[in-house]
mmCIF file of C-alpha atoms and ligand atoms in Angstrom:
data_model
loop_
_atom_site.group_PDB
_atom_site.id
_atom_site.type_symbol
_atom_site.label_atom_id
_atom_site.label_comp_id
_atom_site.label_asym_id
_atom_site.label_seq_id
_atom_site.Cartn_x
_atom_site.Cartn_y
_atom_site.Cartn_z
ATOM 1 C CA UNK I 1 -15.221 20.537 -5.617
ATOM 2 C CA UNK I 2 -15.266 20.891 -9.392
ATOM 3 C CA UNK I 3 -13.058 18.440 -11.263
ATOM 4 C CA UNK I 4 -9.843 19.874 -12.528
ATOM 5 C CA UNK I 5 -7.801 18.487 -15.347
ATOM 6 C CA UNK I 6 -4.294 17.274 -14.689
ATOM 7 C CA UNK I 7 -2.881 19.909 -17.017
ATOM 8 C CA UNK I 8 -3.934 22.565 -14.515
ATOM 9 C CA UNK I 9 -2.037 21.008 -11.565
ATOM 10 C CA UNK I 10 0.301 23.600 -10.043
ATOM 11 C CA UNK I 11 4.072 23.129 -10.175
ATOM 12 C CA UNK I 12 5.850 22.326 -6.903
ATOM 13 C CA UNK I 13 9.657 22.136 -6.530
ATOM 14 C CA UNK I 14 10.940 18.560 -6.082
ATOM 15 C CA UNK I 15 7.858 17.023 -7.671
ATOM 16 C CA UNK I 16 7.005 16.025 -11.203
ATOM 17 C CA UNK I 17 3.316 16.704 -11.859
ATOM 18 C CA UNK I 18 1.842 14.249 -14.357
ATOM 19 C CA UNK I 19 -0.581 15.286 -17.033
ATOM 20 C CA UNK I 20 -0.738 11.938 -18.823
ATOM 21 C CA UNK I 21 -1.931 8.530 -17.651
ATOM 22 C CA UNK I 22 0.806 6.349 -16.119
ATOM 23 C CA UNK I 23 -0.536 3.340 -18.024
ATOM 24 C CA UNK I 24 -2.036 4.306 -21.401
ATOM 25 C CA UNK I 25 -0.340 7.703 -21.777
ATOM 26 C CA UNK I 26 -3.525 9.612 -22.619
ATOM 27 C CA UNK I 27 -4.266 13.061 -21.188
ATOM 28 C CA UNK I 28 -7.588 14.300 -19.779
ATOM 29 C CA UNK I 29 -7.107 12.775 -16.343
ATOM 30 C CA UNK I 30 -9.997 13.759 -14.057
ATOM 31 C CA UNK I 31 -8.974 14.793 -10.510
ATOM 32 C CA UNK I 32 -11.583 13.632 -7.980
ATOM 33 C CA UNK I 33 -9.788 14.125 -4.647
ATOM 34 C CA UNK I 34 -7.120 16.546 -3.403
ATOM 35 C CA UNK I 35 -5.622 15.660 -0.025
ATOM 36 C CA UNK I 36 -3.632 18.888 0.234
ATOM 37 C CA UNK I 37 0.084 19.399 0.912
ATOM 38 C CA UNK I 38 1.366 16.291 2.685
ATOM 39 C CA UNK I 39 4.739 15.342 4.190
ATOM 40 C CA UNK I 40 6.293 12.108 2.918
ATOM 41 C CA UNK I 41 4.468 9.447 4.940
ATOM 42 C CA UNK I 42 7.513 7.407 5.961
ATOM 43 C CA UNK I 43 9.767 10.393 6.634
ATOM 44 C CA UNK I 44 9.693 9.947 10.402
ATOM 45 C CA UNK I 45 11.248 12.865 12.248
ATOM 46 C CA UNK I 46 14.230 12.607 14.621
ATOM 47 C CA UNK I 47 13.593 14.481 17.908
ATOM 48 C CA UNK I 48 16.485 16.875 17.205
ATOM 49 C CA UNK I 49 14.960 17.784 13.814
ATOM 50 C CA UNK I 50 11.607 18.923 15.173
ATOM 51 C CA UNK I 51 12.305 22.600 14.493
ATOM 52 C CA UNK I 52 13.483 22.009 10.903
ATOM 53 C CA UNK I 53 10.934 22.572 8.120
ATOM 54 C CA UNK I 54 9.616 19.357 6.538
ATOM 55 C CA UNK I 55 9.132 19.190 2.790
ATOM 56 C CA UNK I 56 5.481 18.899 1.781
ATOM 57 C CA UNK I 57 4.059 17.906 -1.560
ATOM 58 C CA UNK I 58 0.580 18.218 -3.073
ATOM 59 C CA UNK I 59 -1.405 14.986 -3.367
ATOM 60 C CA UNK I 60 -4.099 14.872 -6.050
ATOM 61 C CA UNK I 61 -5.882 11.688 -7.124
ATOM 62 C CA UNK I 62 -7.204 11.244 -10.659
ATOM 63 C CA UNK I 63 -9.081 8.791 -12.872
ATOM 64 C CA UNK I 64 -8.174 7.965 -16.488
ATOM 65 C CA UNK I 65 -11.379 7.757 -18.547
ATOM 66 C CA UNK I 66 -9.516 5.833 -21.247
ATOM 67 C CA UNK I 67 -8.043 2.838 -19.329
ATOM 68 C CA UNK I 68 -9.753 3.263 -15.901
ATOM 69 C CA UNK I 69 -6.499 3.554 -13.940
ATOM 70 C CA UNK I 70 -6.737 5.560 -10.708
ATOM 71 C CA UNK I 71 -3.478 7.362 -9.971
ATOM 72 C CA UNK I 72 -1.905 10.272 -8.152
ATOM 73 C CA UNK I 73 -0.538 13.129 -10.221
ATOM 74 C CA UNK I 74 2.645 13.821 -8.268
ATOM 75 C CA UNK I 75 5.951 11.945 -8.502
ATOM 76 C CA UNK I 76 8.389 12.301 -5.632
ATOM 77 C CA UNK I 77 11.648 10.504 -6.506
ATOM 78 C CA UNK I 78 11.639 6.795 -5.534
ATOM 79 C CA UNK I 79 15.046 7.115 -3.876
ATOM 80 C CA UNK I 80 13.571 9.634 -1.469
ATOM 81 C CA UNK I 81 10.455 7.549 -0.901
ATOM 82 C CA UNK I 82 11.819 4.061 -0.441
ATOM 83 C CA UNK I 83 15.497 4.083 0.413
ATOM 84 C CA UNK I 84 16.356 6.845 2.855
ATOM 85 C CA UNK I 85 13.297 6.677 5.066
ATOM 86 C CA UNK I 86 11.941 3.208 4.589
ATOM 87 C CA UNK I 87 11.471 1.318 7.854
ATOM 88 C CA UNK I 88 8.836 -1.228 6.901
ATOM 89 C CA UNK I 89 9.847 -4.819 7.680
ATOM 90 C CA UNK I 90 7.296 -7.335 6.433
ATOM 91 C CA UNK I 91 8.175 -9.886 9.101
ATOM 92 C CA UNK I 92 6.686 -7.656 11.828
ATOM 93 C CA UNK I 93 3.202 -8.698 10.694
ATOM 94 C CA UNK I 94 2.238 -12.224 11.720
ATOM 95 C CA UNK I 95 -0.878 -12.154 9.489
ATOM 96 C CA UNK I 96 1.207 -11.336 6.427
ATOM 97 C CA UNK I 97 3.676 -14.112 7.266
ATOM 98 C CA UNK I 98 0.844 -16.650 7.366
ATOM 99 C CA UNK I 99 -0.638 -15.388 4.080
ATOM 100 C CA UNK I 100 2.809 -15.595 2.443
ATOM 101 C CA UNK I 101 3.587 -19.101 3.654
ATOM 102 C CA UNK I 102 0.237 -20.336 2.286
ATOM 103 C CA UNK I 103 0.882 -18.677 -1.075
ATOM 104 C CA UNK I 104 4.380 -20.188 -1.346
ATOM 105 C CA UNK I 105 3.125 -23.667 -0.441
ATOM 106 C CA UNK I 106 0.345 -23.490 -3.039
ATOM 107 C CA UNK I 107 2.726 -22.324 -5.789
ATOM 108 C CA UNK I 108 5.274 -25.057 -5.036
ATOM 109 C CA UNK I 109 2.586 -27.741 -5.287
ATOM 110 C CA UNK I 110 0.718 -26.330 -8.277
ATOM 111 C CA UNK I 111 3.745 -25.465 -10.411
ATOM 112 C CA UNK I 112 5.811 -28.487 -9.334
ATOM 113 C CA UNK I 113 8.690 -26.221 -8.283
ATOM 114 C CA UNK I 114 11.989 -27.867 -7.401
ATOM 115 C CA UNK I 115 15.744 -27.459 -7.401
ATOM 116 C CA UNK I 116 15.848 -26.518 -11.124
ATOM 117 C CA UNK I 117 13.187 -23.797 -10.809
ATOM 118 C CA UNK I 118 13.628 -20.105 -10.113
ATOM 119 C CA UNK I 119 11.292 -17.919 -8.081
ATOM 120 C CA UNK I 120 11.918 -14.182 -8.300
ATOM 121 C CA UNK I 121 10.271 -11.763 -5.932
ATOM 122 C CA UNK I 122 10.121 -8.062 -6.630
ATOM 123 C CA UNK I 123 10.102 -6.045 -3.393
ATOM 124 C CA UNK I 124 11.271 -9.054 -1.447
ATOM 125 C CA UNK I 125 11.717 -6.915 1.673
ATOM 126 C CA UNK I 126 13.320 -8.917 4.502
ATOM 127 C CA UNK I 127 12.817 -12.310 2.833
ATOM 128 C CA UNK I 128 9.433 -12.882 4.522
ATOM 129 C CA UNK I 129 8.081 -14.810 1.490
ATOM 130 C CA UNK I 130 11.115 -16.255 -0.301
ATOM 131 C CA UNK I 131 12.301 -18.032 2.851
ATOM 132 C CA UNK I 132 9.402 -20.454 2.345
ATOM 133 C CA UNK I 133 10.668 -21.467 -1.109
ATOM 134 C CA UNK I 134 14.219 -21.719 0.159
ATOM 135 C CA UNK I 135 13.150 -24.113 2.902
ATOM 136 C CA UNK I 136 11.562 -26.299 0.183
ATOM 137 C CA UNK I 137 14.800 -26.358 -1.821
ATOM 138 C CA UNK I 138 13.604 -23.982 -4.571
ATOM 139 C CA UNK I 139 16.206 -21.432 -5.792
ATOM 140 C CA UNK I 140 15.136 -17.828 -5.260
ATOM 141 C CA UNK I 141 16.199 -14.321 -6.126
ATOM 142 C CA UNK I 142 14.976 -11.284 -4.207
ATOM 143 C CA UNK I 143 14.983 -7.758 -5.620
ATOM 144 C CA UNK I 144 14.595 -4.834 -3.241
ATOM 145 C CA UNK I 145 16.292 -1.421 -3.228
ATOM 146 C CA UNK I 146 16.041 -0.880 0.539
ATOM 147 C CA UNK I 147 19.451 -1.782 2.033
ATOM 148 C CA UNK I 148 18.373 -2.637 5.592
ATOM 149 C CA UNK I 149 15.665 -5.015 4.385
ATOM 150 C CA UNK I 150 18.013 -6.622 1.841
ATOM 151 C CA UNK I 151 20.581 -7.181 4.590
ATOM 152 C CA UNK I 152 17.937 -8.849 6.762
ATOM 153 C CA UNK I 153 17.004 -11.110 3.826
ATOM 154 C CA UNK I 154 20.642 -12.005 3.170
ATOM 155 C CA UNK I 155 20.986 -13.035 6.806
ATOM 156 C CA UNK I 156 18.256 -15.618 6.148
ATOM 157 C CA UNK I 157 20.142 -16.894 3.101
ATOM 158 C CA UNK I 158 17.885 -15.138 0.560
ATOM 159 C CA UNK I 159 20.088 -13.706 -2.254
ATOM 160 C CA UNK I 160 18.875 -10.159 -2.863
ATOM 161 C CA UNK I 161 19.709 -7.496 -5.463
ATOM 162 C CA UNK I 162 19.443 -4.033 -3.924
ATOM 163 C CA UNK I 163 17.943 -2.396 -7.010
ATOM 164 C CA UNK I 164 14.654 -1.120 -8.388
ATOM 165 C CA UNK I 165 12.970 -3.580 -10.728
ATOM 166 C CA UNK I 166 12.279 -2.411 -14.268
ATOM 167 C CA UNK I 167 12.680 -3.542 -17.888
ATOM 168 C CA UNK I 168 16.433 -2.776 -17.909
ATOM 169 C CA UNK I 169 17.118 -4.978 -14.897
ATOM 170 C CA UNK I 170 14.944 -7.757 -16.386
ATOM 171 C CA UNK I 171 16.959 -7.597 -19.629
ATOM 172 C CA UNK I 172 20.206 -7.828 -17.690
ATOM 173 C CA UNK I 173 19.017 -10.856 -15.697
ATOM 174 C CA UNK I 174 17.795 -12.549 -18.844
ATOM 175 C CA UNK I 175 21.145 -11.915 -20.564
ATOM 176 C CA UNK I 176 22.715 -13.733 -17.601
ATOM 177 C CA UNK I 177 20.526 -16.725 -18.446
ATOM 178 C CA UNK I 178 17.903 -16.160 -15.754
ATOM 179 C CA UNK I 179 14.232 -16.850 -16.534
ATOM 180 C CA UNK I 180 11.663 -17.022 -13.773
ATOM 181 C CA UNK I 181 9.160 -19.852 -13.447
ATOM 182 C CA UNK I 182 7.314 -17.689 -10.960
ATOM 183 C CA UNK I 183 7.535 -13.964 -10.358
ATOM 184 C CA UNK I 184 5.873 -12.698 -7.219
ATOM 185 C CA UNK I 185 5.274 -8.983 -6.802
ATOM 186 C CA UNK I 186 3.279 -8.123 -3.698
ATOM 187 C CA UNK I 187 2.387 -4.553 -2.824
ATOM 188 C CA UNK I 188 4.888 -3.107 -5.259
ATOM 189 C CA UNK I 189 3.203 -2.487 -8.629
ATOM 190 C CA UNK I 190 1.434 0.491 -7.082
ATOM 191 C CA UNK I 191 4.782 1.780 -5.794
ATOM 192 C CA UNK I 192 6.511 2.207 -9.132
ATOM 193 C CA UNK I 193 6.410 5.544 -10.960
ATOM 194 C CA UNK I 194 7.454 3.754 -14.171
ATOM 195 C CA UNK I 195 4.526 1.373 -14.400
ATOM 196 C CA UNK I 196 4.988 0.384 -18.039
ATOM 197 C CA UNK I 197 8.667 -0.456 -17.584
ATOM 198 C CA UNK I 198 7.762 -2.574 -14.565
ATOM 199 C CA UNK I 199 5.210 -4.699 -16.457
ATOM 200 C CA UNK I 200 7.502 -4.925 -19.470
ATOM 201 C CA UNK I 201 10.190 -6.238 -17.086
ATOM 202 C CA UNK I 202 7.836 -8.967 -15.859
ATOM 203 C CA UNK I 203 7.197 -10.022 -19.450
ATOM 204 C CA UNK I 204 10.945 -10.115 -20.238
ATOM 205 C CA UNK I 205 11.977 -12.100 -17.168
ATOM 206 C CA UNK I 206 9.146 -14.633 -17.211
ATOM 207 C CA UNK I 207 9.846 -18.102 -18.658
ATOM 208 C CA UNK I 208 7.609 -19.084 -21.573
ATOM 209 C CA UNK I 209 5.248 -21.082 -19.388
ATOM 210 C CA UNK I 210 5.881 -19.031 -16.243
ATOM 211 C CA UNK I 211 3.359 -17.103 -14.201
ATOM 212 C CA UNK I 212 3.465 -13.835 -12.328
ATOM 213 C CA UNK I 213 1.318 -13.287 -9.278
ATOM 214 C CA UNK I 214 0.806 -9.678 -8.377
ATOM 215 C CA UNK I 215 -0.945 -8.503 -5.240
ATOM 216 C CA UNK I 216 -2.146 -5.015 -4.547
ATOM 217 C CA UNK I 217 -4.979 -3.380 -2.721
ATOM 218 C CA UNK I 218 -8.156 -3.338 -4.808
ATOM 219 C CA UNK I 219 -9.448 0.084 -5.751
ATOM 220 C CA UNK I 220 -13.044 -1.126 -5.273
ATOM 221 C CA UNK I 221 -12.310 -2.048 -1.647
ATOM 222 C CA UNK I 222 -10.513 1.266 -1.189
ATOM 223 C CA UNK I 223 -13.492 3.239 -2.473
ATOM 224 C CA UNK I 224 -16.282 1.143 -0.927
ATOM 225 C CA UNK I 225 -14.497 1.045 2.459
ATOM 226 C CA UNK I 226 -13.510 4.727 2.133
ATOM 227 C CA UNK I 227 -9.885 3.759 2.805
ATOM 228 C CA UNK I 228 -8.529 7.121 1.700
ATOM 229 C CA UNK I 229 -5.585 6.765 4.108
ATOM 230 C CA UNK I 230 -4.004 4.204 1.772
ATOM 231 C CA UNK I 231 -3.486 7.081 -0.678
ATOM 232 C CA UNK I 232 -0.040 8.600 -0.290
ATOM 233 C CA UNK I 233 3.004 9.524 -2.355
ATOM 234 C CA UNK I 234 4.428 5.979 -2.232
ATOM 235 C CA UNK I 235 1.320 4.639 -3.971
ATOM 236 C CA UNK I 236 1.261 5.997 -7.486
ATOM 237 C CA UNK I 237 -1.596 3.769 -8.738
ATOM 238 C CA UNK I 238 -4.804 2.125 -7.438
ATOM 239 C CA UNK I 239 -5.814 -0.842 -9.566
ATOM 240 C CA UNK I 240 -9.019 -2.379 -10.820
ATOM 241 C CA UNK I 241 -9.102 -5.574 -12.898
ATOM 242 C CA UNK I 242 -10.127 -3.447 -15.879
ATOM 243 C CA UNK I 243 -6.982 -1.334 -15.543
ATOM 244 C CA UNK I 244 -4.695 -4.358 -14.971
ATOM 245 C CA UNK I 245 -6.176 -6.198 -17.961
ATOM 246 C CA UNK I 246 -5.480 -3.240 -20.288
ATOM 247 C CA UNK I 247 -1.984 -2.744 -18.859
ATOM 248 C CA UNK I 248 -1.016 -6.430 -19.183
ATOM 249 C CA UNK I 249 -2.251 -6.740 -22.766
ATOM 250 C CA UNK I 250 -0.236 -3.749 -23.877
ATOM 251 C CA UNK I 251 2.873 -5.682 -22.785
ATOM 252 C CA UNK I 252 2.020 -9.077 -24.252
ATOM 253 C CA UNK I 253 0.751 -10.536 -20.992
ATOM 254 C CA UNK I 254 -2.699 -11.898 -20.144
ATOM 255 C CA UNK I 255 -4.761 -11.544 -17.011
ATOM 256 C CA UNK I 256 -5.643 -15.179 -16.376
ATOM 257 C CA UNK I 257 -6.856 -15.263 -12.797
ATOM 258 C CA UNK I 258 -8.101 -13.103 -9.933
ATOM 259 C CA UNK I 259 -8.339 -13.943 -6.220
ATOM 260 C CA UNK I 260 -9.722 -11.671 -3.521
ATOM 261 C CA UNK I 261 -8.427 -11.385 0.053
ATOM 262 C CA UNK I 262 -10.941 -9.063 1.711
ATOM 263 C CA UNK I 263 -9.172 -8.814 5.068
ATOM 264 C CA UNK I 264 -5.625 -8.322 3.768
ATOM 265 C CA UNK I 265 -4.473 -4.663 3.817
ATOM 266 C CA UNK I 266 -8.080 -3.500 3.692
ATOM 267 C CA UNK I 267 -8.870 -5.639 0.639
ATOM 268 C CA UNK I 268 -6.297 -7.104 -1.732
ATOM 269 C CA UNK I 269 -6.510 -8.735 -5.144
ATOM 270 C CA UNK I 270 -4.030 -11.279 -6.445
ATOM 271 C CA UNK I 271 -3.794 -11.067 -10.220
ATOM 272 C CA UNK I 272 -2.257 -13.925 -12.116
ATOM 273 C CA UNK I 273 -0.532 -12.974 -15.367
ATOM 274 C CA UNK I 274 0.853 -15.319 -18.004
ATOM 275 C CA UNK I 275 2.458 -15.089 -21.426
ATOM 276 C CA UNK I 276 -0.412 -17.119 -22.879
ATOM 277 C CA UNK I 277 -4.125 -16.420 -22.682
ATOM 278 C CA UNK I 278 -5.830 -18.835 -20.276
ATOM 279 C CA UNK I 279 -8.508 -16.650 -18.762
ATOM 280 C CA UNK I 280 -10.353 -18.170 -15.837
ATOM 281 C CA UNK I 281 -14.019 -17.430 -15.252
ATOM 282 C CA UNK I 282 -13.051 -15.240 -12.303
ATOM 283 C CA UNK I 283 -11.503 -12.681 -14.664
ATOM 284 C CA UNK I 284 -14.552 -12.225 -16.876
ATOM 285 C CA UNK I 285 -16.770 -12.057 -13.795
ATOM 286 C CA UNK I 286 -14.637 -9.331 -12.238
ATOM 287 C CA UNK I 287 -14.484 -7.305 -15.441
ATOM 288 C CA UNK I 288 -18.244 -7.481 -15.837
ATOM 289 C CA UNK I 289 -18.890 -6.624 -12.181
ATOM 290 C CA UNK I 290 -16.614 -3.593 -12.407
ATOM 291 C CA UNK I 291 -18.456 -2.301 -15.435
ATOM 292 C CA UNK I 292 -21.843 -2.791 -13.764
ATOM 293 C CA UNK I 293 -20.829 -1.158 -10.466
ATOM 294 C CA UNK I 294 -19.459 1.953 -12.120
ATOM 295 C CA UNK I 295 -15.715 1.493 -11.534
ATOM 296 C CA UNK I 296 -15.055 2.314 -15.150
ATOM 297 C CA UNK I 297 -16.582 5.810 -14.859
ATOM 298 C CA UNK I 298 -15.532 8.922 -12.944
ATOM 299 C CA UNK I 299 -18.824 9.427 -11.042
ATOM 300 C CA UNK I 300 -18.001 6.467 -8.814
ATOM 301 C CA UNK I 301 -14.818 8.219 -7.671
ATOM 302 C CA UNK I 302 -16.368 11.677 -7.277
ATOM 303 C CA UNK I 303 -18.835 10.271 -4.772
ATOM 304 C CA UNK I 304 -15.896 8.708 -2.890
ATOM 305 C CA UNK I 305 -14.193 12.121 -2.735
ATOM 306 C CA UNK I 306 -17.263 13.575 -0.995
ATOM 307 C CA UNK I 307 -17.327 10.783 1.590
ATOM 308 C CA UNK I 308 -13.647 11.338 2.423
ATOM 309 C CA UNK I 309 -14.337 14.964 3.324
ATOM 310 C CA UNK I 310 -17.298 13.888 5.459
ATOM 311 C CA UNK I 311 -15.038 11.488 7.440
ATOM 312 C CA UNK I 312 -12.605 14.309 8.144
ATOM 313 C CA UNK I 313 -15.375 16.450 9.614
ATOM 314 C CA UNK I 314 -16.890 13.598 11.654
ATOM 315 C CA UNK I 315 -13.574 12.393 13.089
ATOM 316 C CA UNK I 316 -12.509 15.910 14.069
ATOM 317 C CA UNK I 317 -15.797 16.398 15.911
ATOM 318 C CA UNK I 318 -15.607 13.018 17.661
ATOM 319 C CA UNK I 319 -12.043 13.539 18.919
ATOM 320 C CA UNK I 320 -12.739 17.144 19.958
ATOM 321 C CA UNK I 321 -15.788 16.113 21.982
ATOM 322 C CA UNK I 322 -13.830 13.345 23.752
ATOM 323 C CA UNK I 323 -11.064 15.794 24.646
ATOM 324 C CA UNK I 324 -13.651 18.310 25.841
ATOM 325 C CA UNK I 325 -14.912 15.575 28.203
ATOM 326 C CA UNK I 326 -11.391 15.218 29.611
ATOM 327 C CA UNK I 327 -10.659 11.888 27.926
ATOM 328 C CA UNK I 328 -7.131 10.889 26.932
ATOM 329 C CA UNK I 329 -6.433 9.482 23.465
ATOM 330 C CA UNK I 330 -3.480 7.563 22.037
ATOM 331 C CA UNK I 331 -3.143 6.099 18.551
ATOM 332 C CA UNK I 332 -1.953 2.764 17.170
ATOM 333 C CA UNK I 333 0.126 2.376 13.996
ATOM 334 C CA UNK I 334 2.888 4.748 12.852
ATOM 335 C CA UNK I 335 2.816 3.438 9.288
ATOM 336 C CA UNK I 336 2.369 5.521 6.133
ATOM 337 C CA UNK I 337 -1.422 5.213 6.148
ATOM 338 C CA UNK I 338 -1.452 6.622 9.682
ATOM 339 C CA UNK I 339 0.510 9.600 8.437
ATOM 340 C CA UNK I 340 -2.042 10.290 5.687
ATOM 341 C CA UNK I 341 -4.872 10.099 8.164
ATOM 342 C CA UNK I 342 -3.458 12.318 10.907
ATOM 343 C CA UNK I 343 -2.181 14.895 8.435
ATOM 344 C CA UNK I 344 -5.345 15.051 6.325
ATOM 345 C CA UNK I 345 -7.654 15.155 9.350
ATOM 346 C CA UNK I 346 -5.260 17.402 11.316
ATOM 347 C CA UNK I 347 -4.587 15.320 14.448
ATOM 348 C CA UNK I 348 -1.644 16.650 16.456
ATOM 349 C CA UNK I 349 -0.294 16.471 20.023
ATOM 350 C CA UNK I 350 -3.167 18.664 21.256
ATOM 351 C CA UNK I 351 -5.520 15.743 20.517
ATOM 352 C CA UNK I 352 -3.468 12.534 20.698
ATOM 353 C CA UNK I 353 -0.754 11.996 23.325
ATOM 354 C CA UNK I 354 1.376 9.525 21.371
ATOM 355 C CA UNK I 355 1.324 6.764 18.748
ATOM 356 C CA UNK I 356 2.432 3.207 19.493
ATOM 357 C CA UNK I 357 3.947 0.829 16.962
ATOM 358 C CA UNK I 358 5.545 -2.608 17.245
ATOM 359 C CA UNK I 359 8.391 -1.670 14.897
ATOM 360 C CA UNK I 360 11.308 -1.026 17.251
ATOM 361 C CA UNK I 361 13.069 1.022 14.538
ATOM 362 C CA UNK I 362 10.404 3.721 14.935
ATOM 363 C CA UNK I 363 10.482 4.155 18.707
ATOM 364 C CA UNK I 364 11.661 7.593 19.818
ATOM 365 C CA UNK I 365 10.888 9.164 16.417
ATOM 366 C CA UNK I 366 7.930 11.410 15.550
ATOM 367 C CA UNK I 367 5.212 11.125 12.917
ATOM 368 C CA UNK I 368 5.850 13.422 9.945
ATOM 369 C CA UNK I 369 3.773 16.588 9.781
ATOM 370 C CA UNK I 370 1.826 16.444 13.019
ATOM 371 C CA UNK I 371 4.895 15.357 15.084
ATOM 372 C CA UNK I 372 3.177 12.796 17.309
ATOM 373 C CA UNK I 373 5.807 10.875 19.315
ATOM 374 C CA UNK I 374 6.112 7.133 18.566
ATOM 375 C CA UNK I 375 6.445 4.719 21.472
ATOM 376 C CA UNK I 376 6.445 1.015 22.289
ATOM 377 C CA UNK I 377 2.958 -0.561 22.678
ATOM 378 C CA UNK I 378 3.838 -1.571 26.269
ATOM 379 C CA UNK I 379 3.337 2.087 27.262
ATOM 380 C CA UNK I 380 -0.419 1.655 26.762
ATOM 381 C CA UNK I 381 -0.817 -0.412 29.923
ATOM 382 C CA UNK I 382 1.419 1.981 31.848
ATOM 383 C CA UNK I 383 -0.582 5.094 30.967
ATOM 384 C CA UNK I 384 -4.005 3.577 30.129
ATOM 385 C CA UNK I 385 -5.369 6.201 27.694
ATOM 386 C CA UNK I 386 -9.187 6.145 27.610
ATOM 387 C CA UNK I 387 -9.256 5.687 23.835
ATOM 388 C CA UNK I 388 -6.971 4.191 21.226
ATOM 389 C CA UNK I 389 -7.415 5.540 17.696
ATOM 390 C CA UNK I 390 -6.595 2.691 15.315
ATOM 391 C CA UNK I 391 -4.583 4.240 12.494
ATOM 392 C CA UNK I 392 -3.694 0.654 11.519
ATOM 393 C CA UNK I 393 -7.396 -0.256 11.357
ATOM 394 C CA UNK I 394 -6.572 -2.959 8.777
ATOM 395 C CA UNK I 395 -4.925 -4.927 11.606
ATOM 396 C CA UNK I 396 -7.861 -4.372 13.982
ATOM 397 C CA UNK I 397 -8.270 -8.035 14.950
ATOM 398 C CA UNK I 398 -4.554 -8.548 15.425
ATOM 399 C CA UNK I 399 -4.329 -5.424 17.609
ATOM 400 C CA UNK I 400 -7.325 -6.569 19.662
ATOM 401 C CA UNK I 401 -5.488 -9.845 20.350
ATOM 402 C CA UNK I 402 -2.262 -8.057 21.284
ATOM 403 C CA UNK I 403 -4.066 -5.482 23.411
ATOM 404 C CA UNK I 404 -6.543 -7.804 25.129
ATOM 405 C CA UNK I 405 -5.356 -6.569 28.527
ATOM 406 C CA UNK I 406 -5.825 -2.879 27.542
ATOM 407 C CA UNK I 407 -9.389 -3.684 26.460
ATOM 408 C CA UNK I 408 -10.027 -5.765 29.595
ATOM 409 C CA UNK I 409 -9.054 -2.800 31.755
ATOM 410 C CA UNK I 410 -11.636 -0.625 30.020
ATOM 411 C CA UNK I 411 -9.691 0.904 27.117
ATOM 412 C CA UNK I 412 -11.767 1.521 23.978
ATOM 413 C CA UNK I 413 -10.858 1.455 20.310
ATOM 414 C CA UNK I 414 -11.813 4.211 17.847
ATOM 415 C CA UNK I 415 -11.972 3.049 14.242
ATOM 416 C CA UNK I 416 -11.722 5.980 11.794
ATOM 417 C CA UNK I 417 -13.057 4.387 8.570
ATOM 418 C CA UNK I 418 -15.390 3.743 6.798
ATOM 419 C CA UNK I 419 -17.123 5.935 9.390
ATOM 420 C CA UNK I 420 -15.608 7.105 12.660
ATOM 421 C CA UNK I 421 -16.940 4.986 15.518
ATOM 422 C CA UNK I 422 -16.095 3.832 19.012
ATOM 423 C CA UNK I 423 -15.994 0.047 19.383
HETATM 424 ZN ZN1 LIG U 501 -5.018 5.501 -18.953
#
């Protein structure tokens, strides 16, 4: 596929198509992957709505040659993406709970947090992280626009503002006398269409000697692991250290530390930002490694685009040959990434009987686009499908533990990326 420039992206109703970089504002974005017209990944379908047409939006991924930020070109309104349809509750993942408790404990010890401190979390979800600070007597403030999740957090005693975080909200909080010793923002910086306002807000709200820790999937892990299914309309940006460093500096913040969690969400980085420059060796090492491995040039991403198309072909052939042999197939994980995968590859009810998910709020609904029914995982042992396609491949080990009995009875897992294979 020849690269196209963002300026040539077609107009679609209900979508703003970007022609300028979300970070540095320059044009000349190079598109290296087009995933086609996709439904919103969390817009699960009610059974009575099956006949109604679903809105679909183009999904093009581009690289900024100026600041190295990888980003999608299309903006669907955040209200539509995160409020109406959002059913993700962080506390359903035991691995994430463990990771969060460790992070909170380390911050409390390292920063000497106590009853006169303030920890603010952006995208605090159901209070999965802040509860740890609360239990240690550290005052907290959660910010999350999703009402169901905010209500769940409030039930735990975590005060939560049901709003989107940006520079305006940060100014308001600061005018009320609030300054944060620690700001935590996990898996949210990629979710904001107004990236610059978000980072400006962090700078405004942070106390003079405060730190912000920001976690997001690492674009290098995404590309190297061919995790194209983490690309969807909720994720506007895909960050490298090079891109974060440039973004932070433009807002008077410094990238002072980097930590890597290879098994978290398919590969996550934790960036540590401060109002003063105190760069650890890890930062310079990451920046140098990114330059050497090509992350700062578009060729690296073009090659990724080719591999994504190869996976689609291979997975289609694998599933078709299993069905031709009379095998039954179910899938695991009705999350957004699963929606990208089944819609891009084209996996519908003719191939997969149903999808299971532990989130009880999703049971009885259907996946957007391909309309696969979502059921409770207990149905696996009742129906014993021959194969289980792991759409939530990032939780492979956790699923293997949960589904030990399914595996013991002869069920097999299919992992779709980085290359489709039967385990
Ligand atoms: Zn840029």
